[in-house]
């Protein structure tokens, strides 16, 4: 979109243009830029810079803004403790699994909406998205009702005589976190896939059929490869926010389902070790930004939104 | 799409069934919540004990709960108005001006989409402590402005990109100043997107929990209140009844936003 706007302005060379003091819009420019710049600066950039500063402190004694002798102690601790790496690895792995399963599960839905739903596609899409629009906390809580000791799953299993005593292993562990997260993300994962499938020129299917491709071949050789950008986008759009997740593990994870975000949360609340918490936050932020850069290398979100 | 016109494509009769199966699974937990909101059990467990609207009645007799909901509404109102105004400004800048730092502004405005909420929350916590600002509804609202900004920016930007800049040039050729042009040409063009952006920002804030948990003072928003009450099993049915009502409200808002955006 950047390119097209720039092009449009270039071809309109004669119109009142934006250069130097001659642009009549100059005053407005600063008026428009000022408030967002102040808000983003004060509440996004400055907090992150402060967090970086805190991570180089030995402890939190004294004023937060007072000068201090920087130390790498926190990072040494964050890197040395095998436990932290392990939790980061597990978080990444959990997020990877959740993203992969949510994407694969969502693909047939997107396929159905793109090619099979017909005139009602819009309605079916809204139906799919309604759960996503309902309160996150509430949906996670609903899963507690599903998996709890007196929950739905146990009640059904006991009711059908499959088990005699309720299973308590359903809730408060890693798999509860994974199941809940997959559930939360499936509708969201379908969206980029749908966008990717929507870009496919349907005549390609006819062409493949004319060349005697079987339906399966058409799918494997035409539809699937062309839809891959959407699939990859869906994967990363679930993967990236899930790495930093802390609410779902907090609610259904118990001690066994802890993720990296929960460590950070602990250091800022119960454990009250802000410098170490800040160091972990920076590590998490770096990992996340790294993932975003990788994702943007693989898929260009702007191309996905264009019609092919 | 004219799917029926092409008979030679992959035929999967199961795919429609798959869709409905997943829809069923997605709605099951929500349906269960709804069932428990009208079920006479005092705890959330099976078997069901029969129909009641008592929880909905009790909801209106629980001042702390109503207070938390009011707090959520205020935070959502304040933060959504601010996020919409700021997002519209950024959208106008990105779609109508060429300037150095454009890419930086785009990146910065989109950053809240990718920064983990827990990281943003603790960073803001550090800021407020450094500035000696007490945690309150205002600090929650500030965080919500930041996270709603990418959405409001993108929604208004999408609308402005679709419109020809010649309208504004014509307005200025005819003697209008740029502020007048913004008010008389650009704002009316963007109006549907601005309303839609505002509703989106409202809903983003309204049930946001991850940031609010860190930044709430003594006065909680509804999600924070709900989280605090989760330990007390006997208050859960009332909370669920409240959540069901709020869910219906949010859903109505979102569908309205969707309608307005597609105009």
Coordinates of C-alpha atoms in Angstrom, one line a residue:
Chain A
X1 CA 0.0 0.0 0.0
X2 CA 2.9 2.3 0.7
X3 CA 4.1 2.0 -2.9
X4 CA 0.7 2.8 -4.4
X5 CA 0.2 5.9 -2.3
X6 CA 3.7 7.2 -3.1
X7 CA 3.1 6.6 -6.7
X8 CA -0.2 8.4 -6.6
X9 CA 1.4 11.4 -5.0
X10 CA 4.2 11.4 -7.5
X11 CA 1.9 11.5 -10.5
X12 CA 0.1 14.5 -9.0
X13 CA 3.2 16.7 -9.1
X14 CA 1.1 19.8 -10.0
X15 CA -1.2 19.8 -7.0
X16 CA -0.3 21.7 -3.8
X17 CA 2.7 19.7 -2.7
X18 CA 4.3 18.8 0.5
X19 CA 7.7 20.3 0.4
X20 CA 9.4 22.8 2.6
X21 CA 7.5 25.8 3.9
X22 CA 5.3 26.1 0.8
X23 CA 3.0 23.3 1.8
X24 CA -0.2 24.8 3.2
X25 CA -0.7 21.6 5.2
X26 CA 2.4 22.0 7.2
X27 CA 0.7 23.3 10.3
X28 CA -1.8 20.5 10.2
X29 CA 0.9 18.0 9.7
X30 CA 2.4 18.8 13.1
X31 CA -1.0 19.0 14.7
X32 CA -1.7 15.5 13.4
X33 CA 1.7 14.1 14.3
X34 CA 2.0 15.6 17.8
X35 CA -0.6 13.7 19.9
X36 CA 0.1 10.2 18.5
X37 CA 3.9 10.8 18.7
X38 CA 3.5 11.9 22.4
X39 CA 1.3 9.0 23.3
X40 CA 3.4 6.3 21.5
X41 CA 6.6 7.9 22.9
X42 CA 5.5 8.2 26.5
X43 CA 3.5 5.0 26.8
X44 CA 5.3 2.6 24.5
X45 CA 8.9 3.7 23.9
X46 CA 9.7 5.2 27.2
X47 CA 8.3 2.2 29.2
X48 CA 10.4 -0.3 27.2
X49 CA 13.5 1.9 27.6
X50 CA 12.9 2.1 31.4
X51 CA 12.4 -1.7 31.4
X52 CA 15.8 -2.1 29.7
X53 CA 17.3 0.2 32.3
X54 CA 15.8 -1.7 35.2
X55 CA 17.1 -5.0 33.8
X56 CA 20.7 -3.6 34.3
X57 CA 20.1 -2.8 38.0
X58 CA 21.4 -5.0 40.8
X59 CA 18.2 -4.4 42.8
X60 CA 15.3 -2.0 43.1
X61 CA 16.5 0.0 46.1
X62 CA 16.1 3.7 45.9
X63 CA 14.4 5.8 43.3
X64 CA 13.7 4.2 39.9
X65 CA 14.9 7.2 38.1
X66 CA 18.0 7.7 40.2
X67 CA 21.4 6.9 38.6
X68 CA 22.8 3.5 39.3
X69 CA 25.8 1.3 38.4
X70 CA 24.8 -1.0 35.6
X71 CA 25.4 -4.7 36.0
X72 CA 24.8 -7.7 33.9
X73 CA 23.9 -9.8 37.0
X74 CA 20.2 -10.2 35.9
X75 CA 21.1 -11.4 32.5
X76 CA 23.7 -13.7 33.8
X77 CA 21.1 -15.2 36.1
X78 CA 18.5 -15.4 33.3
X79 CA 21.0 -17.1 31.0
X80 CA 22.6 -19.3 33.6
X81 CA 19.5 -20.7 35.1
X82 CA 18.7 -23.8 33.1
X83 CA 15.1 -23.6 34.4
X84 CA 14.5 -20.3 32.6
X85 CA 15.7 -21.6 29.3
X86 CA 13.7 -24.8 29.8
X87 CA 10.5 -22.8 30.4
X88 CA 11.2 -20.6 27.3
X89 CA 11.8 -23.7 25.2
X90 CA 8.6 -25.3 26.5
X91 CA 6.7 -22.0 25.8
X92 CA 8.0 -21.9 22.3
X93 CA 7.2 -25.6 21.8
X94 CA 3.7 -25.2 23.3
X95 CA 3.1 -22.2 21.0
X96 CA 4.5 -24.1 18.0
X97 CA 2.2 -27.1 18.7
X98 CA -0.9 -24.9 19.3
X99 CA -0.2 -22.9 16.1
X100 CA 0.4 -26.0 14.0
X101 CA -2.7 -27.8 15.2
X102 CA -4.9 -24.7 15.1
X103 CA -3.8 -24.0 11.5
X104 CA -4.3 -27.5 10.3
X105 CA -7.7 -27.7 12.0
X106 CA -8.8 -24.4 10.5
X107 CA -7.7 -25.2 7.0
X108 CA -10.7 -27.3 6.0
X109 CA -13.0 -24.6 7.5
X110 CA -11.4 -21.9 5.4
X111 CA -11.6 -24.2 2.4
X112 CA -15.3 -24.8 3.0
X113 CA -15.9 -21.1 3.4
X114 CA -13.9 -20.2 0.3
X115 CA -15.2 -22.8 -2.2
X116 CA -18.1 -24.7 -0.7
X117 CA -20.3 -22.4 1.4
X118 CA -21.8 -20.7 -1.6
X119 CA -24.0 -17.7 -1.0
X120 CA -24.1 -18.1 2.7
X121 CA -20.4 -17.9 3.1
X122 CA -20.6 -14.5 4.9
X123 CA -23.1 -15.9 7.4
X124 CA -21.0 -19.0 8.0
X125 CA -18.0 -16.8 8.6
X126 CA -19.8 -14.7 11.2
X127 CA -21.0 -17.9 12.9
X128 CA -17.4 -19.0 13.1
X129 CA -16.1 -15.7 14.5
X130 CA -18.8 -15.2 17.2
X131 CA -16.9 -17.4 19.7
X132 CA -13.7 -15.4 19.0
X133 CA -15.6 -12.2 19.8
X134 CA -16.8 -13.4 23.1
X135 CA -14.8 -12.7 26.3
X136 CA -11.4 -14.4 26.3
X137 CA -11.5 -14.9 30.1
X138 CA -15.0 -16.3 29.8
X139 CA -14.0 -18.8 27.1
X140 CA -11.1 -20.0 29.2
X141 CA -13.4 -20.3 32.1
X142 CA -15.8 -22.3 30.1
X143 CA -12.9 -24.8 29.5
X144 CA -12.5 -25.1 33.3
X145 CA -16.2 -26.1 33.3
X146 CA -15.5 -28.6 30.6
X147 CA -12.4 -30.2 32.1
X148 CA -13.0 -29.8 35.8
X149 CA -13.4 -32.6 38.3
X150 CA -17.2 -32.2 38.1
X151 CA -17.0 -30.9 34.6
X152 CA -18.7 -31.9 31.4
X153 CA -16.1 -34.4 30.2
X154 CA -16.0 -36.2 33.5
X155 CA -19.8 -36.2 33.9
X156 CA -20.2 -37.7 30.4
X157 CA -17.6 -40.3 31.0
X158 CA -19.1 -41.3 34.3
X159 CA -22.6 -41.1 32.9
X160 CA -21.8 -43.5 30.1
X161 CA -20.1 -45.9 32.6
X162 CA -16.6 -45.6 31.0
X163 CA -15.0 -44.6 34.3
X164 CA -16.2 -44.8 37.9
X165 CA -14.2 -41.9 39.5
X166 CA -13.7 -38.5 38.0
X167 CA -10.4 -37.9 36.2
X168 CA -8.6 -35.1 37.9
X169 CA -5.8 -35.1 35.4
X170 CA -7.8 -33.2 32.8
X171 CA -7.3 -29.7 34.3
X172 CA -4.3 -27.8 35.6
X173 CA -1.6 -29.2 33.3
X174 CA 0.1 -28.6 30.0
X175 CA -2.5 -30.4 27.9
X176 CA -5.3 -28.3 29.4
X177 CA -3.4 -25.2 28.3
X178 CA -2.8 -26.6 24.8
X179 CA -6.4 -27.7 24.3
X180 CA -7.8 -24.3 25.6
X181 CA -5.4 -22.3 23.4
X182 CA -6.2 -24.3 20.3
X183 CA -9.9 -23.8 20.9
X184 CA -9.3 -20.1 21.4
X185 CA -7.3 -19.7 18.2
X186 CA -9.1 -21.8 15.6
X187 CA -11.5 -19.1 14.3
X188 CA -8.7 -16.6 14.2
X189 CA -6.4 -19.0 12.2
X190 CA -9.1 -19.5 9.6
X191 CA -9.0 -15.9 8.6
X192 CA -5.5 -15.6 6.9
X193 CA -6.0 -19.0 5.3
X194 CA -9.4 -17.8 3.9
X195 CA -7.7 -14.6 2.6
X196 CA -5.0 -16.8 0.9
X197 CA -7.6 -19.1 -0.7
X198 CA -9.6 -16.1 -1.8
X199 CA -6.7 -14.9 -3.8
X200 CA -6.6 -18.1 -6.0
X201 CA -7.8 -17.5 -9.5
X202 CA -10.6 -20.1 -9.8
X203 CA -9.9 -20.6 -13.5
X204 CA -6.7 -22.4 -12.4
X205 CA -8.9 -25.2 -11.1
X206 CA -10.6 -25.4 -14.4
X207 CA -7.3 -25.4 -16.1
X208 CA -6.1 -28.3 -13.9
X209 CA -9.3 -30.2 -14.6
X210 CA -8.9 -29.6 -18.3
X211 CA -5.5 -31.1 -18.1
X212 CA -7.0 -34.2 -16.6
X213 CA -5.8 -33.6 -13.1
X214 CA -7.8 -35.6 -10.6
X215 CA -9.6 -33.7 -7.9
X216 CA -6.9 -34.7 -5.4
X217 CA -4.1 -33.7 -7.8
X218 CA -5.9 -30.4 -8.3
X219 CA -5.9 -29.8 -4.6
X220 CA -2.3 -31.0 -4.0
X221 CA -0.7 -29.3 -7.0
X222 CA -2.8 -26.2 -7.4
X223 CA -4.9 -25.1 -4.4
X224 CA -2.6 -26.1 -1.6
X225 CA 0.6 -24.6 -2.9
X226 CA -1.2 -21.4 -3.8
X227 CA -2.8 -21.2 -0.4
X228 CA 0.5 -21.6 1.5
X229 CA 1.2 -17.9 2.1
X230 CA -2.1 -17.8 4.0
X231 CA -1.3 -21.0 5.9
X232 CA 2.1 -19.6 7.0
X233 CA 0.5 -16.3 8.0
X234 CA -2.1 -18.1 10.1
X235 CA 0.6 -20.2 11.7
X236 CA 2.6 -17.1 12.8
X237 CA -0.4 -15.1 13.8
X238 CA -1.1 -17.8 16.4
X239 CA 2.5 -18.7 17.2
X240 CA 3.7 -15.2 18.0
X241 CA 1.1 -14.1 20.6
X242 CA 1.0 -17.6 22.1
X243 CA 4.7 -17.5 23.1
X244 CA 4.0 -14.6 25.3
X245 CA 0.8 -16.0 26.7
X246 CA 0.3 -15.9 30.5
X247 CA -3.5 -15.8 31.2
X248 CA -4.5 -19.2 30.0
X249 CA -1.7 -21.0 31.9
X250 CA -2.7 -18.9 34.9
X251 CA -6.3 -20.1 34.7
X252 CA -6.1 -23.8 33.6
X253 CA -2.4 -24.6 33.7
X254 CA -1.7 -25.1 37.3
X255 CA 2.0 -25.6 38.3
X256 CA 2.7 -28.0 35.4
X257 CA 1.5 -25.7 32.7
X258 CA 3.6 -22.6 33.5
X259 CA 4.9 -20.6 30.6
X260 CA 7.6 -17.9 30.2
X261 CA 5.0 -15.2 30.7
X262 CA 4.0 -16.6 34.1
X263 CA 7.7 -16.3 35.2
X264 CA 7.7 -12.7 34.3
X265 CA 4.3 -12.2 36.0
X266 CA 5.7 -13.8 39.1
X267 CA 8.8 -11.6 39.3
X268 CA 6.6 -8.5 39.1
X269 CA 4.0 -9.7 41.6
X270 CA 4.7 -12.3 44.2
X271 CA 8.5 -12.7 43.9
X272 CA 8.9 -8.9 43.5
X273 CA 12.2 -9.1 41.6
X274 CA 11.6 -6.4 39.0
X275 CA 15.2 -6.3 37.6
X276 CA 15.3 -10.1 36.9
X277 CA 11.7 -9.9 35.6
X278 CA 12.8 -7.1 33.3
X279 CA 15.7 -9.1 31.9
X280 CA 13.3 -12.0 31.2
X281 CA 10.9 -9.6 29.5
X282 CA 13.6 -8.3 27.3
X283 CA 14.6 -11.8 26.3
X284 CA 10.9 -12.6 25.5
X285 CA 10.6 -9.4 23.5
X286 CA 13.7 -10.2 21.6
X287 CA 12.5 -13.7 20.8
X288 CA 9.1 -12.3 19.7
X289 CA 10.6 -9.6 17.5
X290 CA 12.9 -12.2 16.0
X291 CA 9.9 -14.4 15.1
X292 CA 8.1 -11.4 13.6
X293 CA 11.0 -10.6 11.4
X294 CA 11.2 -14.3 10.3
X295 CA 7.5 -14.3 9.6
X296 CA 7.6 -11.0 7.6
X297 CA 10.5 -12.5 5.5
X298 CA 8.3 -15.5 4.6
X299 CA 5.0 -13.8 4.0
X300 CA 4.2 -10.2 3.1
X301 CA 1.0 -9.3 4.9
X302 CA 0.2 -6.7 2.3
X303 CA 0.3 -9.2 -0.6
X304 CA -2.1 -11.5 1.3
X305 CA -4.7 -8.7 1.4
X306 CA -4.5 -7.9 -2.2
X307 CA -6.8 -9.7 -4.7
X308 CA -4.8 -12.0 -6.9
Chain B
X1 CA -18.6 -17.7 -5.5
X2 CA -20.0 -19.9 -8.1
X3 CA -18.9 -23.2 -6.7
X4 CA -21.8 -25.2 -8.1
X5 CA -20.7 -24.3 -11.7
X6 CA -17.6 -26.4 -11.5
X7 CA -18.3 -30.0 -11.0
X8 CA -14.8 -31.3 -11.5
X9 CA -13.3 -30.1 -8.3
X10 CA -12.4 -32.0 -5.2
X11 CA -15.7 -33.4 -3.8
X12 CA -15.7 -33.7 -0.1
X13 CA -19.1 -34.2 1.3
X14 CA -17.5 -34.4 4.7
X15 CA -16.2 -30.9 4.6
X16 CA -19.6 -29.4 5.3
X17 CA -20.0 -31.8 8.2
X18 CA -16.5 -30.9 9.4
X19 CA -17.5 -27.3 9.5
X20 CA -20.6 -27.9 11.5
X21 CA -18.7 -30.3 13.8
X22 CA -16.2 -27.6 14.6
X23 CA -18.9 -25.0 15.0
X24 CA -20.5 -27.3 17.5
X25 CA -17.3 -27.8 19.4
X26 CA -16.6 -24.0 19.4
X27 CA -20.0 -23.2 20.8
X28 CA -20.2 -26.1 23.3
X29 CA -18.3 -24.4 26.2
X30 CA -20.2 -21.2 25.6
X31 CA -23.5 -23.1 25.6
X32 CA -22.5 -24.7 28.8
X33 CA -21.8 -21.3 30.4
X34 CA -25.3 -20.3 29.3
X35 CA -26.9 -23.4 30.8
X36 CA -25.2 -22.8 34.1
X37 CA -26.4 -19.2 34.1
X38 CA -30.0 -20.4 34.2
X39 CA -29.5 -23.6 36.3
X40 CA -30.5 -23.8 39.9
X41 CA -27.2 -25.3 41.1
X42 CA -25.2 -23.0 43.4
X43 CA -22.0 -24.5 42.2
X44 CA -21.0 -25.2 38.6
X45 CA -21.4 -28.9 38.5
X46 CA -23.5 -31.6 37.1
X47 CA -26.2 -32.9 37.4
X48 CA -28.4 -29.9 36.5
X49 CA -31.1 -29.0 39.0
X50 CA -33.7 -27.1 37.0
X51 CA -34.4 -23.7 35.6
X52 CA -33.9 -20.4 37.4
X53 CA -33.5 -16.7 36.6
X54 CA -32.3 -16.1 40.2
X55 CA -28.7 -15.5 39.1
X56 CA -29.8 -12.7 36.8
X57 CA -31.9 -11.2 39.5
X58 CA -29.0 -11.5 42.1
X59 CA -26.6 -9.8 39.6
X60 CA -28.5 -6.6 39.9
X61 CA -28.4 -6.8 43.7
X62 CA -24.6 -7.2 43.8
X63 CA -23.2 -3.6 44.1
X64 CA -19.5 -4.6 43.8
X65 CA -20.2 -6.4 40.6
X66 CA -22.2 -3.6 39.1
X67 CA -19.5 -1.2 40.1
X68 CA -16.9 -3.3 38.3
X69 CA -19.0 -3.4 35.2
X70 CA -19.4 0.4 35.3
X71 CA -15.7 0.7 35.7
X72 CA -15.2 -1.4 32.6
X73 CA -17.6 0.8 30.6
X74 CA -15.8 3.9 31.7
X75 CA -12.4 2.6 30.9
X76 CA -13.6 1.3 27.5
X77 CA -15.4 4.6 26.7
X78 CA -12.4 6.8 27.6
X79 CA -9.7 4.6 26.0
X80 CA -11.7 3.9 22.8
X81 CA -12.4 7.6 22.2
X82 CA -8.7 8.4 22.6
X83 CA -7.5 5.5 20.5
X84 CA -9.9 6.4 17.7
X85 CA -8.8 10.0 17.6
X86 CA -5.1 9.1 17.7
X87 CA -5.6 6.2 15.2
X88 CA -7.4 8.5 12.8
X89 CA -4.6 11.1 13.0
X90 CA -2.0 8.4 12.2
X91 CA -4.2 7.1 9.4
X92 CA -4.5 10.5 7.8
X93 CA -0.7 11.0 8.1
X94 CA 0.1 7.6 6.6
X95 CA -2.4 7.9 3.7
X96 CA -2.1 11.6 2.9
X97 CA 1.4 12.8 3.7
X98 CA 4.9 11.9 2.6
X99 CA 7.4 12.4 5.3
X100 CA 10.6 11.1 6.7
X101 CA 9.8 8.7 9.5
X102 CA 6.7 7.3 7.8
X103 CA 8.0 3.8 8.1
X104 CA 9.0 4.4 11.7
X105 CA 5.5 5.7 12.5
X106 CA 3.9 2.7 10.8
X107 CA 6.1 0.3 12.7
X108 CA 5.5 2.1 16.0
X109 CA 1.8 2.2 15.6
X110 CA 1.7 -1.6 14.8
X111 CA 4.1 -2.5 17.5
X112 CA 1.4 -3.1 20.2
X113 CA 0.1 -5.9 17.9
X114 CA 3.3 -8.0 18.4
X115 CA 4.6 -6.9 21.8
X116 CA 3.6 -9.6 24.3
X117 CA 0.9 -8.2 26.6
X118 CA 2.8 -9.3 29.7
X119 CA 5.9 -7.4 28.6
X120 CA 3.9 -4.2 27.8
X121 CA 2.1 -4.5 31.2
X122 CA 5.3 -4.7 33.2
X123 CA 6.9 -1.9 31.2
X124 CA 4.0 0.3 31.9
X125 CA 4.1 -0.7 35.5
X126 CA 7.7 0.4 35.7
X127 CA 6.8 3.7 34.0
X128 CA 3.9 4.5 36.4
X129 CA 6.1 3.6 39.4
X130 CA 8.9 5.8 38.1
X131 CA 6.5 8.7 37.6
X132 CA 4.9 8.0 41.0
X133 CA 1.5 7.5 39.4
X134 CA -0.9 5.4 41.5
X135 CA -2.5 2.5 39.7
X136 CA -6.2 3.2 38.9
X137 CA -8.7 3.0 36.1
X138 CA -6.7 5.7 34.3
X139 CA -3.6 3.5 34.1
X140 CA -5.7 0.6 32.7
X141 CA -7.2 3.0 30.2
X142 CA -3.8 4.2 29.1
X143 CA -2.7 0.6 28.4
X144 CA -5.9 0.0 26.4
X145 CA -5.3 3.1 24.3
X146 CA -1.9 1.7 23.3
X147 CA -3.2 -1.8 22.4
X148 CA -6.3 -0.5 20.5
X149 CA -4.2 1.9 18.4
X150 CA -3.2 -0.6 15.7
X151 CA -6.8 -1.6 15.2
X152 CA -8.2 1.9 15.0
X153 CA -5.3 3.0 12.7
X154 CA -5.8 0.1 10.3
X155 CA -9.5 0.4 10.1
X156 CA -9.5 4.2 9.3
X157 CA -6.4 3.7 7.0
X158 CA -8.2 1.1 4.9
X159 CA -11.0 3.5 4.3
X160 CA -8.8 6.5 3.5
X161 CA -6.6 4.6 1.0
X162 CA -9.7 3.6 -0.9
X163 CA -10.6 7.2 -1.6
X164 CA -9.0 9.5 -4.2
X165 CA -7.0 12.4 -2.9
X166 CA -8.3 14.5 -5.7
X167 CA -11.3 15.3 -3.5
X168 CA -9.1 17.1 -1.0
X169 CA -7.1 18.8 -3.8
X170 CA -10.3 20.1 -5.3
X171 CA -11.4 21.4 -1.9
X172 CA -8.1 23.3 -1.5
X173 CA -8.1 24.5 -5.1
X174 CA -11.5 26.0 -4.3
X175 CA -10.0 28.0 -1.4
X176 CA -10.5 25.8 1.7
X177 CA -7.7 25.7 4.1
X178 CA -6.3 22.3 5.0
X179 CA -7.9 22.2 8.4
X180 CA -11.2 23.0 6.8
X181 CA -10.6 20.3 4.2
X182 CA -9.9 17.8 6.9
X183 CA -13.1 18.7 8.7
X184 CA -15.4 19.1 5.6
X185 CA -14.0 16.4 3.2
X186 CA -11.7 13.9 5.0
X187 CA -13.7 13.4 8.2
X188 CA -17.0 12.8 6.4
X189 CA -15.3 10.3 4.1
X190 CA -13.7 8.5 7.0
X191 CA -16.8 8.7 9.3
X192 CA -18.1 5.1 8.9
X193 CA -14.6 3.7 9.5
X194 CA -14.2 6.0 12.5
X195 CA -17.4 4.7 14.1
X196 CA -16.3 1.2 13.3
X197 CA -12.9 1.8 14.8
X198 CA -14.4 3.3 17.9
X199 CA -16.6 0.2 18.5
X200 CA -13.7 -2.1 17.8
X201 CA -11.5 -0.2 20.3
X202 CA -14.4 -0.3 22.8
X203 CA -14.7 -4.1 22.6
X204 CA -10.9 -4.6 22.7
X205 CA -10.8 -2.7 26.0
X206 CA -14.0 -4.0 27.5
X207 CA -13.0 -7.5 28.2
X208 CA -9.2 -7.0 28.2
X209 CA -7.7 -8.8 31.2
X210 CA -3.9 -9.5 30.7
X211 CA -3.0 -5.8 31.0
X212 CA -5.7 -4.8 33.4
X213 CA -4.6 -7.4 36.0
X214 CA -1.2 -5.7 36.3
X215 CA -2.4 -2.1 36.1
X216 CA -5.5 -2.2 38.2
X217 CA -5.4 -0.3 41.5
X218 CA -8.0 -1.1 44.2
X219 CA -10.8 -0.5 41.8
X220 CA -11.2 -3.4 39.4
X221 CA -12.7 -3.6 35.9
X222 CA -15.1 -6.5 35.4
X223 CA -12.6 -9.1 34.1
X224 CA -10.2 -8.3 37.0
X225 CA -13.2 -8.6 39.4
X226 CA -14.3 -11.8 37.8
X227 CA -10.7 -13.2 38.2
X228 CA -10.7 -12.2 41.8
X229 CA -14.0 -14.0 42.4
X230 CA -13.0 -17.2 40.7
X231 CA -11.8 -18.6 44.0
X232 CA -15.3 -18.4 45.5
X233 CA -17.3 -21.2 43.9
X234 CA -20.7 -19.9 45.1
X235 CA -20.4 -16.5 43.3
X236 CA -19.7 -18.1 40.0
X237 CA -23.3 -18.5 38.7
X238 CA -23.9 -14.8 39.2
X239 CA -20.6 -14.0 37.4
X240 CA -21.5 -16.2 34.5
X241 CA -24.9 -14.7 34.2
X242 CA -23.2 -11.3 34.1
X243 CA -20.7 -12.5 31.5
X244 CA -23.5 -13.9 29.4
X245 CA -25.3 -10.5 29.3
X246 CA -22.1 -8.7 28.6
X247 CA -21.3 -11.2 25.8
X248 CA -24.6 -10.5 24.2
X249 CA -23.9 -6.7 24.5
X250 CA -20.4 -7.0 23.0
X251 CA -21.7 -9.2 20.2
X252 CA -24.4 -6.7 19.2
X253 CA -21.8 -3.9 19.2
X254 CA -19.4 -6.0 17.0
X255 CA -22.2 -6.8 14.5
X256 CA -23.1 -3.2 14.3
X257 CA -19.5 -2.2 13.7
X258 CA -19.3 -4.8 11.0
X259 CA -22.4 -3.4 9.3
X260 CA -21.1 0.1 9.5
X261 CA -17.7 -0.9 8.1
X262 CA -19.2 -2.6 5.1
X263 CA -21.2 0.4 4.1

